[in-house]
Coordinates of C-alpha atoms and ligand atoms in Angstrom, one line a residue:
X1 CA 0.0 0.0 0.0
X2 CA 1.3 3.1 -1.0
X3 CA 2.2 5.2 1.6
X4 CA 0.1 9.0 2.4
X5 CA 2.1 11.9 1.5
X6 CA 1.9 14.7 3.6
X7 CA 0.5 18.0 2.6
X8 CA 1.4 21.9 3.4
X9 CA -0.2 23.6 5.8
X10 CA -3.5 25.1 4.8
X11 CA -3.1 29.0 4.4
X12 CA 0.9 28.6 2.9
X13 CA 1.9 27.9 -0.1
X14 CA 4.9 26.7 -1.9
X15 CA 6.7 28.8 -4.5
X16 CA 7.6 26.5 -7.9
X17 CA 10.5 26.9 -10.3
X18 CA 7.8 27.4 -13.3
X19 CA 6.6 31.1 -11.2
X20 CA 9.8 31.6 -8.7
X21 CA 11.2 33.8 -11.8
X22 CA 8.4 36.5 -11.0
X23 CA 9.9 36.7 -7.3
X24 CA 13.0 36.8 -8.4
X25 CA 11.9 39.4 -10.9
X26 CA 10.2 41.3 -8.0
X27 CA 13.1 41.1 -5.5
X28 CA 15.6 42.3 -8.1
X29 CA 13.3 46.0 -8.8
X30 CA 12.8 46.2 -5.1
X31 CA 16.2 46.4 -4.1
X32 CA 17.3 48.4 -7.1
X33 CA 14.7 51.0 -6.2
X34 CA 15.5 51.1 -2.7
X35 CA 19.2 51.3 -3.6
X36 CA 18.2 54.3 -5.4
X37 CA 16.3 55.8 -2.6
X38 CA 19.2 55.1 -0.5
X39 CA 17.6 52.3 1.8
X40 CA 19.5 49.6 3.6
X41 CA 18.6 46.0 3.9
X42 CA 17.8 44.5 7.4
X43 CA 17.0 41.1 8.3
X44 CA 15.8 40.1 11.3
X45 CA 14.3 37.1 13.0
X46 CA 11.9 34.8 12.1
X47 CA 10.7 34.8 16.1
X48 CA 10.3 37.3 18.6
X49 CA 9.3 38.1 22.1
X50 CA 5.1 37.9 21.9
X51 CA 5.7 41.0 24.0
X52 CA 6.9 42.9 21.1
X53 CA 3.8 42.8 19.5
X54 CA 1.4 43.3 22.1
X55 CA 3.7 46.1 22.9
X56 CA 3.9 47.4 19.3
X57 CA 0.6 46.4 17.3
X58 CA -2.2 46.5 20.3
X59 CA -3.4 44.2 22.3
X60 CA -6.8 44.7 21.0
X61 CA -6.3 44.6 17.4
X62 CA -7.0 41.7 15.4
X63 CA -3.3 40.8 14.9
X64 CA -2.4 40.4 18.2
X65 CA -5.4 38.9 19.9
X66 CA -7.0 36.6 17.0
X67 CA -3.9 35.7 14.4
X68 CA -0.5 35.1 16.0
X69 CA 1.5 31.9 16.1
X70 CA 2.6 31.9 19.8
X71 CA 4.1 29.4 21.7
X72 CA 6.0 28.4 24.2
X73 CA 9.5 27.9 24.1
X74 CA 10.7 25.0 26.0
X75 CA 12.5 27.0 28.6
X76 CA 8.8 28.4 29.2
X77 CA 9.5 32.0 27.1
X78 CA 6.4 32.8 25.4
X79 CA 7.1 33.5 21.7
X80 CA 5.3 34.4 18.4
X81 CA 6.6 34.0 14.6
X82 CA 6.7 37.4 13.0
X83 CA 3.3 38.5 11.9
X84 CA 4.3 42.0 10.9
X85 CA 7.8 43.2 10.2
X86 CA 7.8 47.3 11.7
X87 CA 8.1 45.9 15.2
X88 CA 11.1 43.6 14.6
X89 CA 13.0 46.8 12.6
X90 CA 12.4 48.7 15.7
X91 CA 13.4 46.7 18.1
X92 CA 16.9 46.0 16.4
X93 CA 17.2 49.8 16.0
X94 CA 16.5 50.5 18.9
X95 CA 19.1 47.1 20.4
X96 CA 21.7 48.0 18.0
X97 CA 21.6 51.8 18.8
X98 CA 21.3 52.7 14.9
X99 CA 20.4 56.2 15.8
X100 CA 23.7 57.0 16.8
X101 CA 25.2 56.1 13.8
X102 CA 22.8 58.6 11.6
X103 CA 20.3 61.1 12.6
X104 CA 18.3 59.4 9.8
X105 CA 18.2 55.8 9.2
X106 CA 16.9 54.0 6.0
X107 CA 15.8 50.8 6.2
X108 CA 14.2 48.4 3.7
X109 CA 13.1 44.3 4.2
X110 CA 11.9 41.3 2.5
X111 CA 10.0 38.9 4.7
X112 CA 7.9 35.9 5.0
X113 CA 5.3 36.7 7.8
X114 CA 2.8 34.7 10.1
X115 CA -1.2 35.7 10.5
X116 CA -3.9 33.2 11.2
X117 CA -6.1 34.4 9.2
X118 CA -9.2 32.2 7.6
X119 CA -7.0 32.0 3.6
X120 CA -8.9 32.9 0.2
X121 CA -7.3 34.2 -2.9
X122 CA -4.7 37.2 -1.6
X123 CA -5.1 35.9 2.0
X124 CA -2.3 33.6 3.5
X125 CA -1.4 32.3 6.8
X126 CA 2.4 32.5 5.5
X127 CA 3.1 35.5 3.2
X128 CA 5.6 37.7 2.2
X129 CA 6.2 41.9 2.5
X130 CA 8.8 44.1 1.6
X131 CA 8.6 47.0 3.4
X132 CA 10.7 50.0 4.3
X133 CA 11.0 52.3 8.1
X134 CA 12.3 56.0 7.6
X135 CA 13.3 56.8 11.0
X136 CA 14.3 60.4 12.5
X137 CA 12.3 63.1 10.7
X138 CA 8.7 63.8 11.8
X139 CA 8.8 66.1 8.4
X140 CA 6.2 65.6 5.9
X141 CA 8.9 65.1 3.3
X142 CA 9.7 62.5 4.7
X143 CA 6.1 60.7 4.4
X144 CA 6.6 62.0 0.5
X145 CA 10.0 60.1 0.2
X146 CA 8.1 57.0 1.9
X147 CA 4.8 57.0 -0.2
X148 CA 6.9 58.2 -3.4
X149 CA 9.2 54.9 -2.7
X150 CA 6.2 52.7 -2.8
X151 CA 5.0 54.4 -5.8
X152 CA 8.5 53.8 -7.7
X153 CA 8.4 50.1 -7.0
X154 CA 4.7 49.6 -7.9
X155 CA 5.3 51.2 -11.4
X156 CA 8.9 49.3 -12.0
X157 CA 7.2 46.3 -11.1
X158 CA 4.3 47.1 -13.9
X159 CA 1.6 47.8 -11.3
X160 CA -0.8 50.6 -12.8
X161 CA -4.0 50.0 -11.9
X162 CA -4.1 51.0 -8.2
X163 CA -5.4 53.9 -6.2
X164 CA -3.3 55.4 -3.3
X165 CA -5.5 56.6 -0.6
X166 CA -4.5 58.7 2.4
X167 CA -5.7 60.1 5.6
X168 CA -4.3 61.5 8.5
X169 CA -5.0 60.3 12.0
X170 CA -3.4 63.2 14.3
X171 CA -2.3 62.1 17.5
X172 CA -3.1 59.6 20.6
X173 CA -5.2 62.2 22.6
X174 CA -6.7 63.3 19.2
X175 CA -7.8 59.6 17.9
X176 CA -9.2 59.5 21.8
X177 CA -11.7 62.2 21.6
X178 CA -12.7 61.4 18.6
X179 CA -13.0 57.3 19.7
X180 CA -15.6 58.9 22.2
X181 CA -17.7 61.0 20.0
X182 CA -17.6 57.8 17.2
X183 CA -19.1 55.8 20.2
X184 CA -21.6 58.1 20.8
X185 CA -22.6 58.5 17.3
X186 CA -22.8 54.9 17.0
X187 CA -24.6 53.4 20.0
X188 CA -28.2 54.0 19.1
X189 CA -26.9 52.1 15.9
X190 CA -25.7 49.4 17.8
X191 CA -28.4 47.0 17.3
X192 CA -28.1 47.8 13.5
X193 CA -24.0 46.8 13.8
X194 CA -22.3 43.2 12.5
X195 CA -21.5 41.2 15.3
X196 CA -17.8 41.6 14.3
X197 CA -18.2 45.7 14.4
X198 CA -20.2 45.0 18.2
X199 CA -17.3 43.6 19.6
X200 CA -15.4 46.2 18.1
X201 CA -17.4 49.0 19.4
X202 CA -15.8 48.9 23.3
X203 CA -12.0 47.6 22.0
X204 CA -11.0 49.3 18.6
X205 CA -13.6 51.2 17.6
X206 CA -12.4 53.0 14.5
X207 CA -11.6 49.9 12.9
X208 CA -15.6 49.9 12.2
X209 CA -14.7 52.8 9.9
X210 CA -13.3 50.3 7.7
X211 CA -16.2 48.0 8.0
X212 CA -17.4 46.0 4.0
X213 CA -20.6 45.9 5.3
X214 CA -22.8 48.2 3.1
X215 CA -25.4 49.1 5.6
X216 CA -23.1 50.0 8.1
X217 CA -20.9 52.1 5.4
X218 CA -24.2 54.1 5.2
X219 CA -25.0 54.4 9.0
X220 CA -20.7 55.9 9.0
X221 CA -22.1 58.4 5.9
X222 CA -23.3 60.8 8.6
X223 CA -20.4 59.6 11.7
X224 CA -18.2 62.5 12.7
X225 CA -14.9 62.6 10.5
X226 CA -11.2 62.5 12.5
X227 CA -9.9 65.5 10.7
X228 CA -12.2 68.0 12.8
X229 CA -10.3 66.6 16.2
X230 CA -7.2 67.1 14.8
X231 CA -4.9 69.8 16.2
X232 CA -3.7 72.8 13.7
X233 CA 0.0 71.1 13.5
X234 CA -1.5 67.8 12.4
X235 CA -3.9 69.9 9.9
X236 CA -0.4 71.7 8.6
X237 CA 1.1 68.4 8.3
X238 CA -1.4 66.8 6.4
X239 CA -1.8 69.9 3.9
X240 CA 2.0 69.6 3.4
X241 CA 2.2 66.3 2.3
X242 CA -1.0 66.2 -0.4
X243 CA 0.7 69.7 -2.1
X244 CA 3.7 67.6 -1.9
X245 CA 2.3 64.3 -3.2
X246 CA 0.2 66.9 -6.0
X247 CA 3.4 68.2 -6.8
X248 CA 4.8 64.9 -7.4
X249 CA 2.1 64.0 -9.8
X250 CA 1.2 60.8 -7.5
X251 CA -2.3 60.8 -7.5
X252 CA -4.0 60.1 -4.4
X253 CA -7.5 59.7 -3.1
X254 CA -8.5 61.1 0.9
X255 CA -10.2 58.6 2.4
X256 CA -11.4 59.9 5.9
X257 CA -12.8 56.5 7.2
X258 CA -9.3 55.0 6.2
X259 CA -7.9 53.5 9.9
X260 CA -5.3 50.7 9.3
X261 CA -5.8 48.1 11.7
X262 CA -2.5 48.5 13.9
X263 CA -2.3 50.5 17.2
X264 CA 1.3 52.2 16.2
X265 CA 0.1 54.8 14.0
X266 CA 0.1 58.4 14.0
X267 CA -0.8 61.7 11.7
X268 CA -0.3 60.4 7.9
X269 CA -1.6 56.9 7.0
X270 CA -2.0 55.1 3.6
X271 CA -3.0 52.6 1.7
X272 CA -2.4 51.5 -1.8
X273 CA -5.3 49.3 -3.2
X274 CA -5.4 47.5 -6.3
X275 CA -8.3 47.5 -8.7
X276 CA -8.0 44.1 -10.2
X277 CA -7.5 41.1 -7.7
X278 CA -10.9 41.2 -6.1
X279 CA -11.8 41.4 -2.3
X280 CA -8.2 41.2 -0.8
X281 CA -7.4 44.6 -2.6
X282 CA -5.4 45.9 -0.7
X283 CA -1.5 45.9 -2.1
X284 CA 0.2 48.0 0.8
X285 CA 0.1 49.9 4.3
X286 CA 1.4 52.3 6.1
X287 CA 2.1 55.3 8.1
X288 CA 3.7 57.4 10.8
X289 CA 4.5 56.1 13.8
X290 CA 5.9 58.8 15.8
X291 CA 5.9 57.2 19.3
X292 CA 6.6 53.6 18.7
X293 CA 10.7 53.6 19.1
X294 CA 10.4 55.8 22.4
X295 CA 7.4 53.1 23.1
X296 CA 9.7 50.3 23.1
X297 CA 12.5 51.9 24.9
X298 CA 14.3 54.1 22.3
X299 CA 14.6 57.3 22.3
X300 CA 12.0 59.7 20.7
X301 CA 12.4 59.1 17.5
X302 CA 9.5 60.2 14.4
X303 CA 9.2 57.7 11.9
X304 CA 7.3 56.4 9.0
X305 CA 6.8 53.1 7.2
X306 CA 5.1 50.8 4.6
X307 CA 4.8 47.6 4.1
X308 CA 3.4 45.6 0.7
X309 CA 2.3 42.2 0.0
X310 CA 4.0 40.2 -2.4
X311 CA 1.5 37.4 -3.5
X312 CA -1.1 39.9 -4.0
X313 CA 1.3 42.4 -6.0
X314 CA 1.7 39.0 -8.3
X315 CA -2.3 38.6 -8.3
X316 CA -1.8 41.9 -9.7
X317 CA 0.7 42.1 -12.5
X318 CA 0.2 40.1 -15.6
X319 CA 2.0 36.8 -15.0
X320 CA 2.9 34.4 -17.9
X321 CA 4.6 31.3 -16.9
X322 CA 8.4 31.7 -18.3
X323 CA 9.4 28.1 -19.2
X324 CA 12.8 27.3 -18.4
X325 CA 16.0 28.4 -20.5
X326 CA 19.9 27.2 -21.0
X327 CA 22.2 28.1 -22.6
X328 CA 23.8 24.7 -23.8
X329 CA 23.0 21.0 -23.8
X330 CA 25.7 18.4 -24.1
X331 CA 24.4 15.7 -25.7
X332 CA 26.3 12.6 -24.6
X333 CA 26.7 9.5 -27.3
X334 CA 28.1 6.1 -25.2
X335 CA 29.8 5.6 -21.8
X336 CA 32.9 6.3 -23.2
X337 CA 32.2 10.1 -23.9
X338 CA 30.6 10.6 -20.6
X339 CA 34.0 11.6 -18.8
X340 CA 33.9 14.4 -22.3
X341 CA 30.9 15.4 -21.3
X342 CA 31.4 15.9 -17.4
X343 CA 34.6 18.2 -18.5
X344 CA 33.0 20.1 -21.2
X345 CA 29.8 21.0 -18.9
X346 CA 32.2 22.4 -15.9
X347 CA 34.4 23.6 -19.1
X348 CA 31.6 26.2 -20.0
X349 CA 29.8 26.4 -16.5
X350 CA 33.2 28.8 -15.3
X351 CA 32.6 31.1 -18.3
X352 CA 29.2 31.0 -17.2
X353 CA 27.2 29.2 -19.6
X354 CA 24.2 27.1 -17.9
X355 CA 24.7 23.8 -19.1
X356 CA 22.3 20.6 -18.5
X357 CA 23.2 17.2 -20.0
X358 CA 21.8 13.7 -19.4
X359 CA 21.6 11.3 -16.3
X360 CA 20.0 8.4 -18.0
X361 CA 21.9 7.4 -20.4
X362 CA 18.8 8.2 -23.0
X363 CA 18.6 7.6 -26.4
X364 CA 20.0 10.1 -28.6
X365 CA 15.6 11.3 -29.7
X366 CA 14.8 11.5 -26.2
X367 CA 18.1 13.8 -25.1
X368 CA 17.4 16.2 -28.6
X369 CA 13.8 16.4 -26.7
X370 CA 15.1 17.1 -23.9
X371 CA 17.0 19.0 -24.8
X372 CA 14.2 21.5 -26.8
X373 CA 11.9 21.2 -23.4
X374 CA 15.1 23.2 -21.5
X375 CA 15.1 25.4 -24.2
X376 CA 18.3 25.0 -24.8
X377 CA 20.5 27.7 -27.1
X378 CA 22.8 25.0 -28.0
X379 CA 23.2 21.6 -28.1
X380 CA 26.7 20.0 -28.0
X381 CA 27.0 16.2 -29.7
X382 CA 29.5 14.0 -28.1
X383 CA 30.2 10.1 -28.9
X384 CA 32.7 8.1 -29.2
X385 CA 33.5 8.7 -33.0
X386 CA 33.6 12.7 -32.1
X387 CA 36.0 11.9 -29.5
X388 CA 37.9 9.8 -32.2
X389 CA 38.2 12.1 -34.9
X390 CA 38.3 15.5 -32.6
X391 CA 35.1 16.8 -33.8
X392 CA 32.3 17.9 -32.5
X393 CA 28.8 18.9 -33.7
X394 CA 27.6 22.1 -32.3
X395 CA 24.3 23.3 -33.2
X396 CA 22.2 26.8 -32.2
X397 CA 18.8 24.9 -31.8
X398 CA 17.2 28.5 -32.9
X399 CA 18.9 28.9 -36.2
X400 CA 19.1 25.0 -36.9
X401 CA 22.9 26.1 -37.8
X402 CA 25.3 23.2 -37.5
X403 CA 29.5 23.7 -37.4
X404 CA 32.1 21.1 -37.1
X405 CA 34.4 21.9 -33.7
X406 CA 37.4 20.3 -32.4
X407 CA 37.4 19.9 -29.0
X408 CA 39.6 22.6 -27.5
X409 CA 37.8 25.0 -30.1
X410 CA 34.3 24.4 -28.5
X411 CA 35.1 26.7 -25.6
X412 CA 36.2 29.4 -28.3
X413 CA 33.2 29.1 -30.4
X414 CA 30.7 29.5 -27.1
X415 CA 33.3 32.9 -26.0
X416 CA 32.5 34.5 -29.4
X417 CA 29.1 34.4 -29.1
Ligands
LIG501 P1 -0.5 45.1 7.1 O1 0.8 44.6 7.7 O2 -1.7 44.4 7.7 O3 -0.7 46.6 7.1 O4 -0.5 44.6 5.6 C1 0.3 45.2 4.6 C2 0.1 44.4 3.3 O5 0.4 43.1 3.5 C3 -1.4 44.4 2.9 O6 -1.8 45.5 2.2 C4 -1.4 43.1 2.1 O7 -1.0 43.4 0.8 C5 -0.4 42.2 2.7 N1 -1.0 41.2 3.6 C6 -1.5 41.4 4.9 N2 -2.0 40.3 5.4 C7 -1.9 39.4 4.4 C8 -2.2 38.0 4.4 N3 -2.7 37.3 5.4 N4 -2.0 37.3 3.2 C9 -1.4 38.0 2.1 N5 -1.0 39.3 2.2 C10 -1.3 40.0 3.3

């Protein structure tokens, strides 16, 4: 009886060689446009302290108290895989004391994060963000630089079709006031509320502002807006950055009931949603989070970050699936020509030529086939009569061209390519 294989875990997926060329594609724009922008990679853990992230994200946002993967260590620590990546990058700038080394510090990642979260199409319990902290100016330039970052990669990755929309959420005491009056707005409502907005109504009540449920998107139609508790600086700010992002020419929509769902953020948020991959449209986050490095024992530090999904920025673009691609295949005629062949491969491999050649001693059809299905530039014929008379058929499989080659000329006919 054959034995039961064992699956992935529901929620992750595995990335195959026929579509790992579109995140290779993808990783290779993001760091060149972050090189350009002058941001520095960081890497951090896979695990931290579940501290961290009550600390950081909220204890009563759905991150925190519905989706981690905590556990506990055996030594009876209590820890939790990553499920977003702004908290790490803090705490190793704050532990590493990167602010001494620059006023300003850049810093740009690529991660695979944790949620669980119930998976559909754009919705993963393991996914991927690259995302990017600004730390040290509370300046609206640099929420421009920031959003204008995003904006770069988005359009070198061939992302059009999205609509940035902003907001600004002042300060603490500000979203506090305002949490009150939204409370008071909404409880003769309440009985008209989703049971998931009820139980937000005492915990996180603005994250009702981003409610999907239409009847309660036309109850919030007449709800009191943020902006009028905001204090005259946060106003300033926020006028700053759209005649910044206007000057720019990034377009952008204000979205006043735009919240974000995590604790840490202050004045400027955004979003960047994409019209084109259905329900889960939302391609990145972020905003300012002023207090969070002097929250988790830095010093007072103003900041701002994004942070962008990866699978659903591939749901997004375009993808065809790139078959596979060499440069040369040896074909390899008899034992004797084998040793030929394992020279000539590692031959061309250090001028850096991909070469593939057989393992199954295969007839001479099924290695030309084989040979196609690679899509192989060139195939190189070696048998035993080859060896014999020093010469060697090498053919360009696109032109159908064929040329004679002795041996220690095959390594000169690939250079002049
Ligand atoms: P957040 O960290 O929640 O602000 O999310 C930032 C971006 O990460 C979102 O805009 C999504 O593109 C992506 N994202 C968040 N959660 C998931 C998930 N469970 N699966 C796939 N992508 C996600």
């Amino acid at each position: 009886m054959k034995t039961k294989s064992i699956q992935s875990i529901k929620g992750t997926q595995d990335i195959l060689p026929s579509e790992v060329h579109f995140w290779q594609e993808m990783e290779r724009k993001i760091f060149e446009e972050m090189a350009l922008f002058g941001f520095s990679e960081i890497r951090t853990p896979a695990f931290e302290n579940t501290d961290l992230f009550s600390r950081s994200v909220g204890e009563q946002t759905d991150i925190v108290s519905k989706e981690m993967y905590t556990f506990e260590d055996r030594s009876g620590g209590n820890l939790t895989l990553k499920p977003e990546a702004t908290a790490s990058v803090v705490r190793a700038f704050i532990q590493h004391n990167l602010d001494k080394i620059n006023t300003l510090t850049r810093l740009f990642y690529i991660d695979a994060l944790f949620r669980r979260e119930r998976p559909q199409k754009g919705r993963y319990r393991q996914f991927h963000q690259f995302g990017a902290e600004l730390f040290g100016s509370e300046h609206p330039e640099a929420d421009i630089e920031i959003i204008s970052l995003a904006s770069s990669i988005f359009k070198s990755i061939g992302i059009d079709e999205i609509t940035l929309k902003i907001n600004t959420i002042g300060s603490k005491s500000a979203r506090d006031n305002y949490k009150i009056e939204l409370k008071r707005f909404l409880k003769p409502q309440f009985n008209k509320l989703s049971e998931a907005s009820r139980e937000r109504f005492e915990k996180n009540p603005l994250r009702i502002l981003d409610t999907k449920n239409s009847q309660e998107q036309e109850i919030l139609l007449n709800a009191p807006q943020i902006f009028e508790y905001l204090s005259e600086d946060d106003k300033a700010h926020f006028s700053e950055v759209k005649m910044h992002l206007k000057g720019l020419n990034i377009n952008f929509e204000i979205d006043p009931y735009l919240v974000r769902g995590l604790d840490y953020y202050n004045r400027t948020i955004f979003e960047f949603i994409s019209n084109e991959i259905g329900s889960q449209n939302a391609i990145c986050g972020g905003g300012r989070y002023d207090s969070l490095v002097s929250q988790l024992g830095g010093s007072d530090t103003p900041s701002i970050g994004f942070a962008a999904g990866m699978e659903r920025i591939l749901l997004a673009t375009s993808n065809k699936e790139r078959a596979e691609n060499i440069d040369c295949y040896i074909v390899c005629m008899g034992n004797k020509a084998q040793d030929w062949v394992l020279k000539c491969a590692n031959r061309l491999r250090s001028m850096k030529f991909s070469v593939c050649f057989d393992l199954l001693k295969r007839s001479l059809k099924s290695q030309m086939k084989e040979a196609n299905r690679l899509n192989a530039k060139h195939a190189i014929i070696i048998g035993e009569n080859e060896i014999k008379d020093n010469k060697f058929q090498v053919k360009d499989l696109d032109t159908g061209k064929q040329q004679e080659v002795a041996f220690e000329h095959i390594i000169k006919y690939f250079k002049n390519l």
